[in-house]
Amino acid sequence: MVDQDLRPFFAAASAGLTFNAPLGEARAADLVRRLAPDGPHWRALDLGCGNGELLLRLCHAHGIDGDGVEREAADGERVRRRAAELGIADRVGFHAADATTWDRPAELVVNVGASHIWGGTEQALAALRPLTAPGGKLLFGEGFYRTEPTAQVREIFGDMTDLASLARLAVAAGFRTTHVAESTLGEWDDFESDWRAGIEALGTPHARAFADRRRDEYLGGYRGTLGFAWLVLTAA
Ligand SMILES: C[S@@+](CC[C@H](N)C(=O)[O-])C[C@H]1O[C@@H](n2cnc3c(N)ncnc32)[C@H](O)[C@@H]1O
C-alpha cells in the first residue's frame, strides 16, 4: 500500500517507464512469443495493467482483443493513445476499476507486479485461477527473495517466498508451470535508475531526498536479494 503523501512520487516514477517492472525489451519480446494463443477466439486480460504496454503488445502481436483493468484512471489516456498508435484502439478496452471486482475470465491473463491487489502472492493466485479460462495462460510477474533478506529489506518488502516456493504456490493454486525465469541484475539496475529518473525530474528537495533514499535502499540493501519472477502458467 502506497502512503498517500508518496503517491505523486510513484506517479512521477512510473510516468516515463515502458514497463513498471524490471523488464527489458528482449524478455518482453520473449514473453509475448511464449504467450501466443493456443486456439482461436482468445481474449487477453491484464489486471493492474498500469500503462498497459504489455497488454497492448500481446493484442497487437497476436491479433486478439483485450481488457486492461487499472485503479489509476489517469493511465487510461496513455493506453488509448498507444492503442491508437498500434492501430488496435477498437480492440483494447481500458477499465478504470478495482481489479478485485472483475469477474469475467479470459484465456490470456496478465498480472505483473500487482499481486498486492488481492493482498499477496497466494491470494492473487487463488483469485487469478478462476479468471483464467481452462487451458488458458497466466503471466504472473512476482517478487521473491533470492537470498535471505536483511531485517531492513524485510521491513520494506515484508514476507516473500523463494523462487521454488513461488512455483509450488502456483501449482497448488491449480496451474502448471510452463516457463519460469527471473529478471537479470541488468534489468533491475535499468528499472531502478529509470524509476528514480522520473522522481529526479520533479526537481524539488523533497523529491531528491526520496530518490536518494530509494537509491540507497536498492544499492545498499535489496539489489541482488529481491528477485522478480516471470511465470508463464497454464490453467490445469
Ligand atoms: C507495479 S505496478 C505494475 C503495472 C503494470 N502491471 C506493469 O507491469 O507495468 C502495479 C499496478 O497495480 C495497480 N493497482 C493496485 N491496486 C489495484 C487495484 N485494486 N485494482 C486495479 N489496479 C490496481 C497500480 O495502480 C499499479 O498501476
CSV table of C-alpha atoms and ligand atoms in Angstrom, one decimal:
chain,number,residue,atom,x,y,z
A,1,MET,CA,0.0,0.0,0.0
A,2,VAL,CA,1.5,3.4,-1.1
A,3,ASP,CA,1.5,6.2,1.5
A,4,GLN,CA,-0.9,8.9,0.2
A,5,ASP,CA,1.9,11.6,0.5
A,6,LEU,CA,4.2,9.5,-1.7
A,7,ARG,CA,1.6,8.9,-4.4
A,8,PRO,CA,2.8,11.8,-6.5
A,9,PHE,CA,6.3,10.4,-6.4
A,10,PHE,CA,5.1,7.0,-7.5
A,11,ALA,CA,3.1,8.5,-10.3
A,12,ALA,CA,6.2,10.6,-11.5
A,13,ALA,CA,8.4,7.5,-11.2
A,14,SER,CA,6.1,5.4,-13.5
A,15,ALA,CA,5.2,8.2,-15.9
A,16,GLY,CA,8.3,7.7,-18.1
A,17,LEU,CA,8.6,3.9,-17.9
A,18,THR,CA,7.7,1.5,-20.6
A,19,PHE,CA,7.1,-1.2,-18.0
A,20,ASN,CA,6.6,-0.7,-14.3
A,21,ALA,CA,8.7,-3.8,-13.6
A,22,PRO,CA,12.3,-4.9,-14.1
A,23,LEU,CA,11.6,-6.0,-17.7
A,24,GLY,CA,13.9,-5.4,-20.7
A,25,GLU,CA,12.9,-5.4,-24.3
A,26,ALA,CA,14.4,-8.9,-25.1
A,27,ARG,CA,12.4,-10.5,-22.3
A,28,ALA,CA,9.3,-8.6,-23.2
A,29,ALA,CA,9.5,-9.9,-26.8
A,30,ASP,CA,10.2,-13.5,-25.5
A,31,LEU,CA,7.2,-13.3,-23.2
A,32,VAL,CA,4.9,-12.1,-26.0
A,33,ARG,CA,6.1,-15.1,-28.1
A,34,ARG,CA,5.5,-17.5,-25.2
A,35,LEU,CA,2.1,-16.2,-24.6
A,36,ALA,CA,0.8,-16.9,-28.1
A,37,PRO,CA,-2.8,-18.1,-28.1
A,38,ASP,CA,-3.2,-21.9,-28.3
A,39,GLY,CA,-6.5,-21.7,-30.1
A,40,PRO,CA,-9.0,-19.3,-31.8
A,41,HIS,CA,-11.0,-16.6,-30.1
A,42,TRP,CA,-8.6,-15.9,-27.3
A,43,ARG,CA,-9.0,-12.8,-25.3
A,44,ALA,CA,-6.5,-11.0,-23.1
A,45,LEU,CA,-7.0,-9.5,-19.6
A,46,ASP,CA,-4.4,-7.5,-17.7
A,47,LEU,CA,-5.3,-6.9,-14.0
A,48,GLY,CA,-3.4,-3.9,-12.6
A,49,CYS,CA,-2.3,-3.1,-16.1
A,50,GLY,CA,-0.7,0.3,-15.4
A,51,ASN,CA,0.0,2.0,-18.8
A,52,GLY,CA,-1.0,-1.3,-20.5
A,53,GLU,CA,2.2,-1.7,-22.6
A,54,LEU,CA,2.4,-5.5,-22.3
A,55,LEU,CA,-1.3,-6.0,-22.9
A,56,LEU,CA,-1.1,-3.8,-26.0
A,57,ARG,CA,1.9,-5.7,-27.3
A,58,LEU,CA,0.1,-9.0,-26.8
A,59,CYS,CA,-3.1,-7.9,-28.5
A,60,HIS,CA,-1.1,-6.3,-31.4
A,61,ALA,CA,1.2,-9.3,-31.9
A,62,HIS,CA,-1.4,-12.0,-31.7
A,63,GLY,CA,-4.4,-10.1,-33.3
A,64,ILE,CA,-6.6,-10.6,-30.2
A,65,ASP,CA,-8.9,-8.4,-28.2
A,66,GLY,CA,-8.2,-7.5,-24.6
A,67,ASP,CA,-9.1,-5.6,-21.4
A,68,GLY,CA,-6.9,-3.7,-19.1
A,69,VAL,CA,-8.1,-3.1,-15.5
A,70,GLU,CA,-6.4,-0.4,-13.5
A,71,ARG,CA,-7.2,1.6,-10.4
A,72,GLU,CA,-5.5,4.8,-11.7
A,73,ALA,CA,-7.8,6.3,-14.2
A,74,ALA,CA,-5.0,8.6,-15.5
A,75,ASP,CA,-3.3,5.6,-17.1
A,76,GLY,CA,-6.2,5.3,-19.5
A,77,GLU,CA,-5.1,8.2,-21.6
A,78,ARG,CA,-1.7,6.5,-22.4
A,79,VAL,CA,-3.4,3.2,-23.0
A,80,ARG,CA,-5.8,4.8,-25.5
A,81,ARG,CA,-3.0,6.8,-27.2
A,82,ARG,CA,-0.7,3.7,-27.6
A,83,ALA,CA,-3.6,1.6,-28.8
A,84,ALA,CA,-4.4,4.2,-31.5
A,85,GLU,CA,-0.7,4.3,-32.5
A,86,LEU,CA,-0.7,0.5,-32.9
A,87,GLY,CA,-4.0,0.6,-34.8
A,88,ILE,CA,-5.8,-1.5,-32.2
A,89,ALA,CA,-7.9,1.2,-30.5
A,90,ASP,CA,-11.1,-0.7,-31.2
A,91,ARG,CA,-9.8,-4.0,-29.8
A,92,VAL,CA,-8.5,-3.0,-26.3
A,93,GLY,CA,-10.7,-1.7,-23.5
A,94,PHE,CA,-9.3,0.2,-20.5
A,95,HIS,CA,-11.4,-0.1,-17.4
A,96,ALA,CA,-10.7,2.3,-14.5
A,97,ALA,CA,-11.7,0.0,-11.7
A,98,ASP,CA,-10.7,-2.0,-8.7
A,99,ALA,CA,-9.4,-5.3,-10.2
A,100,THR,CA,-10.9,-7.3,-7.3
A,101,THR,CA,-14.4,-6.5,-8.8
A,102,TRP,CA,-13.5,-8.1,-12.2
A,103,ASP,CA,-15.2,-11.4,-12.7
A,104,ARG,CA,-15.0,-12.2,-16.5
A,105,PRO,CA,-12.4,-14.9,-17.2
A,106,ALA,CA,-10.1,-14.7,-20.2
A,107,GLU,CA,-7.8,-17.1,-22.0
A,108,LEU,CA,-4.7,-15.0,-21.6
A,109,VAL,CA,-4.4,-13.3,-18.2
A,110,VAL,CA,-1.6,-11.0,-17.1
A,111,ASN,CA,-0.8,-9.9,-13.6
A,112,VAL,CA,2.6,-8.2,-13.3
A,113,GLY,CA,3.9,-6.6,-10.1
A,114,ALA,CA,0.4,-6.3,-8.8
A,115,SER,CA,-0.4,-9.3,-6.5
A,116,HIS,CA,-0.9,-6.8,-3.7
A,117,ILE,CA,-4.3,-6.1,-5.4
A,118,TRP,CA,-5.6,-9.2,-3.6
A,119,GLY,CA,-3.3,-9.0,-0.6
A,120,GLY,CA,-0.3,-11.1,-1.6
A,121,THR,CA,1.0,-14.0,-3.7
A,122,GLU,CA,-1.2,-16.8,-2.5
A,123,GLN,CA,-4.4,-14.7,-2.5
A,124,ALA,CA,-3.6,-13.4,-6.0
A,125,LEU,CA,-3.0,-16.9,-7.4
A,126,ALA,CA,-6.3,-18.0,-5.8
A,127,ALA,CA,-8.2,-15.1,-7.4
A,128,LEU,CA,-6.5,-15.4,-10.8
A,129,ARG,CA,-7.2,-19.2,-11.2
A,130,PRO,CA,-11.0,-18.8,-11.9
A,131,LEU,CA,-10.2,-15.8,-14.0
A,132,THR,CA,-8.0,-17.9,-16.3
A,133,ALA,CA,-10.2,-20.0,-18.6
A,134,PRO,CA,-9.5,-23.7,-18.7
A,135,GLY,CA,-6.5,-24.3,-20.9
A,136,GLY,CA,-5.6,-20.6,-20.8
A,137,LYS,CA,-2.4,-19.0,-19.8
A,138,LEU,CA,-1.5,-16.6,-16.9
A,139,LEU,CA,1.6,-14.5,-16.9
A,140,PHE,CA,2.4,-13.9,-13.3
A,141,GLY,CA,5.2,-11.4,-12.6
A,142,GLU,CA,6.0,-11.5,-8.9
A,143,GLY,CA,8.7,-10.6,-6.4
A,144,PHE,CA,10.6,-13.2,-4.3
A,145,TYR,CA,13.7,-13.4,-2.1
A,146,ARG,CA,16.7,-14.7,-4.0
A,147,THR,CA,18.7,-14.7,-0.7
A,148,GLU,CA,17.9,-14.3,2.9
A,149,PRO,CA,16.9,-10.6,3.3
A,150,THR,CA,18.4,-8.4,6.0
A,151,ALA,CA,15.9,-7.1,8.6
A,152,GLN,CA,15.9,-3.7,6.8
A,153,VAL,CA,14.9,-5.3,3.5
A,154,ARG,CA,12.3,-7.4,5.1
A,155,GLU,CA,10.9,-4.3,6.7
A,156,ILE,CA,10.4,-2.7,3.3
A,157,PHE,CA,9.0,-5.7,1.4
A,158,GLY,CA,7.6,-7.9,4.1
A,159,ASP,CA,7.5,-11.7,3.8
A,160,MET,CA,8.1,-13.2,0.4
A,161,THR,CA,8.7,-16.7,-0.8
A,162,ASP,CA,11.8,-18.0,-2.6
A,163,LEU,CA,11.5,-19.0,-6.3
A,164,ALA,CA,10.9,-22.7,-5.7
A,165,SER,CA,8.1,-21.9,-3.2
A,166,LEU,CA,6.6,-19.4,-5.6
A,167,ALA,CA,6.4,-22.1,-8.3
A,168,ARG,CA,4.9,-24.5,-5.8
A,169,LEU,CA,2.2,-22.0,-4.8
A,170,ALA,CA,1.3,-21.6,-8.4
A,171,VAL,CA,0.9,-25.4,-8.8
A,172,ALA,CA,-1.1,-25.6,-5.5
A,173,ALA,CA,-3.5,-22.9,-6.9
A,174,GLY,CA,-4.3,-25.1,-9.9
A,175,PHE,CA,-1.7,-24.0,-12.5
A,176,ARG,CA,1.1,-25.9,-14.4
A,177,THR,CA,4.4,-24.0,-14.7
A,178,THR,CA,5.2,-23.7,-18.4
A,179,HIS,CA,8.1,-21.2,-18.1
A,180,VAL,CA,9.9,-19.9,-15.0
A,181,ALA,CA,12.6,-17.1,-15.3
A,182,GLU,CA,13.8,-14.2,-13.3
A,183,SER,CA,14.8,-10.6,-14.2
A,184,THR,CA,18.5,-10.1,-14.6
A,185,LEU,CA,20.5,-7.7,-12.4
A,186,GLY,CA,20.8,-5.5,-15.5
A,187,GLU,CA,17.1,-5.3,-15.9
A,188,TRP,CA,16.8,-4.4,-12.2
A,189,ASP,CA,19.5,-1.7,-12.5
A,190,ASP,CA,17.8,-0.2,-15.5
A,191,PHE,CA,14.4,-0.3,-13.9
A,192,GLU,CA,15.6,1.3,-10.6
A,193,SER,CA,17.5,4.1,-12.5
A,194,ASP,CA,14.6,4.8,-14.8
A,195,TRP,CA,12.2,4.8,-11.9
A,196,ARG,CA,14.3,7.3,-9.9
A,197,ALA,CA,14.8,9.5,-13.0
A,198,GLY,CA,11.0,10.3,-13.0
A,199,ILE,CA,11.3,11.5,-9.4
A,200,GLU,CA,14.6,13.4,-10.0
A,201,ALA,CA,12.8,15.2,-12.8
A,202,LEU,CA,10.4,16.8,-10.3
A,203,GLY,CA,13.5,18.7,-9.1
A,204,THR,CA,12.3,19.5,-5.6
A,205,PRO,CA,14.4,18.9,-2.5
A,206,HIS,CA,11.7,16.5,-1.2
A,207,ALA,CA,11.7,14.6,-4.4
A,208,ARG,CA,15.6,14.4,-4.4
A,209,ALA,CA,15.6,13.2,-0.8
A,210,PHE,CA,13.1,10.5,-1.8
A,211,ALA,CA,15.1,9.4,-4.8
A,212,ASP,CA,18.3,9.3,-2.7
A,213,ARG,CA,16.7,7.1,-0.1
A,214,ARG,CA,15.4,4.7,-2.7
A,215,ARG,CA,18.9,4.5,-4.4
A,216,ASP,CA,20.4,3.7,-1.0
A,217,GLU,CA,17.8,1.1,-0.2
A,218,TYR,CA,18.4,-0.5,-3.5
A,219,LEU,CA,22.2,-0.4,-3.8
A,220,GLY,CA,22.9,-0.9,-0.1
A,221,GLY,CA,20.0,-3.3,0.5
A,222,TYR,CA,17.8,-5.2,-1.9
A,223,ARG,CA,20.0,-5.2,-5.0
A,224,GLY,CA,20.5,-8.9,-5.7
A,225,THR,CA,18.3,-10.0,-2.8
A,226,LEU,CA,14.9,-9.1,-4.1
A,227,GLY,CA,14.2,-11.1,-7.3
A,228,PHE,CA,11.4,-10.7,-9.8
A,229,ALA,CA,10.0,-13.9,-11.3
A,230,TRP,CA,8.2,-14.4,-14.7
A,231,LEU,CA,5.9,-17.4,-14.5
A,232,VAL,CA,4.0,-18.5,-17.6
A,233,LEU,CA,1.3,-20.7,-16.1
A,234,THR,CA,-1.3,-22.9,-17.7
A,235,ALA,CA,-4.7,-23.3,-16.1
A,236,ALA,CA,-4.6,-27.1,-15.4
B,1,LIG,C1,3.9,-2.1,-10.0
B,1,LIG,S1,2.5,-1.5,-11.0
B,1,LIG,C2,2.6,-2.6,-12.3
B,1,LIG,C3,1.9,-2.1,-13.5
B,1,LIG,C4,1.9,-3.0,-14.8
B,1,LIG,N1,1.4,-4.3,-14.5
B,1,LIG,C5,3.3,-3.1,-15.3
B,1,LIG,O1,3.9,-4.1,-15.2
B,1,LIG,O2,3.8,-2.1,-15.9
B,1,LIG,C6,1.1,-2.1,-10.1
B,1,LIG,C7,-0.2,-1.5,-10.6
B,1,LIG,O3,-1.3,-2.1,-9.9
B,1,LIG,C8,-2.3,-1.1,-9.8
B,1,LIG,N2,-3.3,-1.4,-8.8
B,1,LIG,C9,-3.0,-1.5,-7.4
B,1,LIG,N3,-4.2,-1.9,-6.8
B,1,LIG,C10,-5.1,-2.0,-7.7
B,1,LIG,C11,-6.5,-2.4,-7.7
B,1,LIG,N4,-7.1,-2.7,-6.6
B,1,LIG,N5,-7.2,-2.5,-8.9
B,1,LIG,C12,-6.6,-2.2,-10.1
B,1,LIG,N6,-5.3,-1.8,-10.2
B,1,LIG,C13,-4.5,-1.7,-9.0
B,1,LIG,C14,-1.5,0.2,-9.5
B,1,LIG,O4,-2.2,1.4,-9.7
B,1,LIG,C15,-0.3,0.0,-10.5
B,1,LIG,O5,-0.6,0.5,-11.7
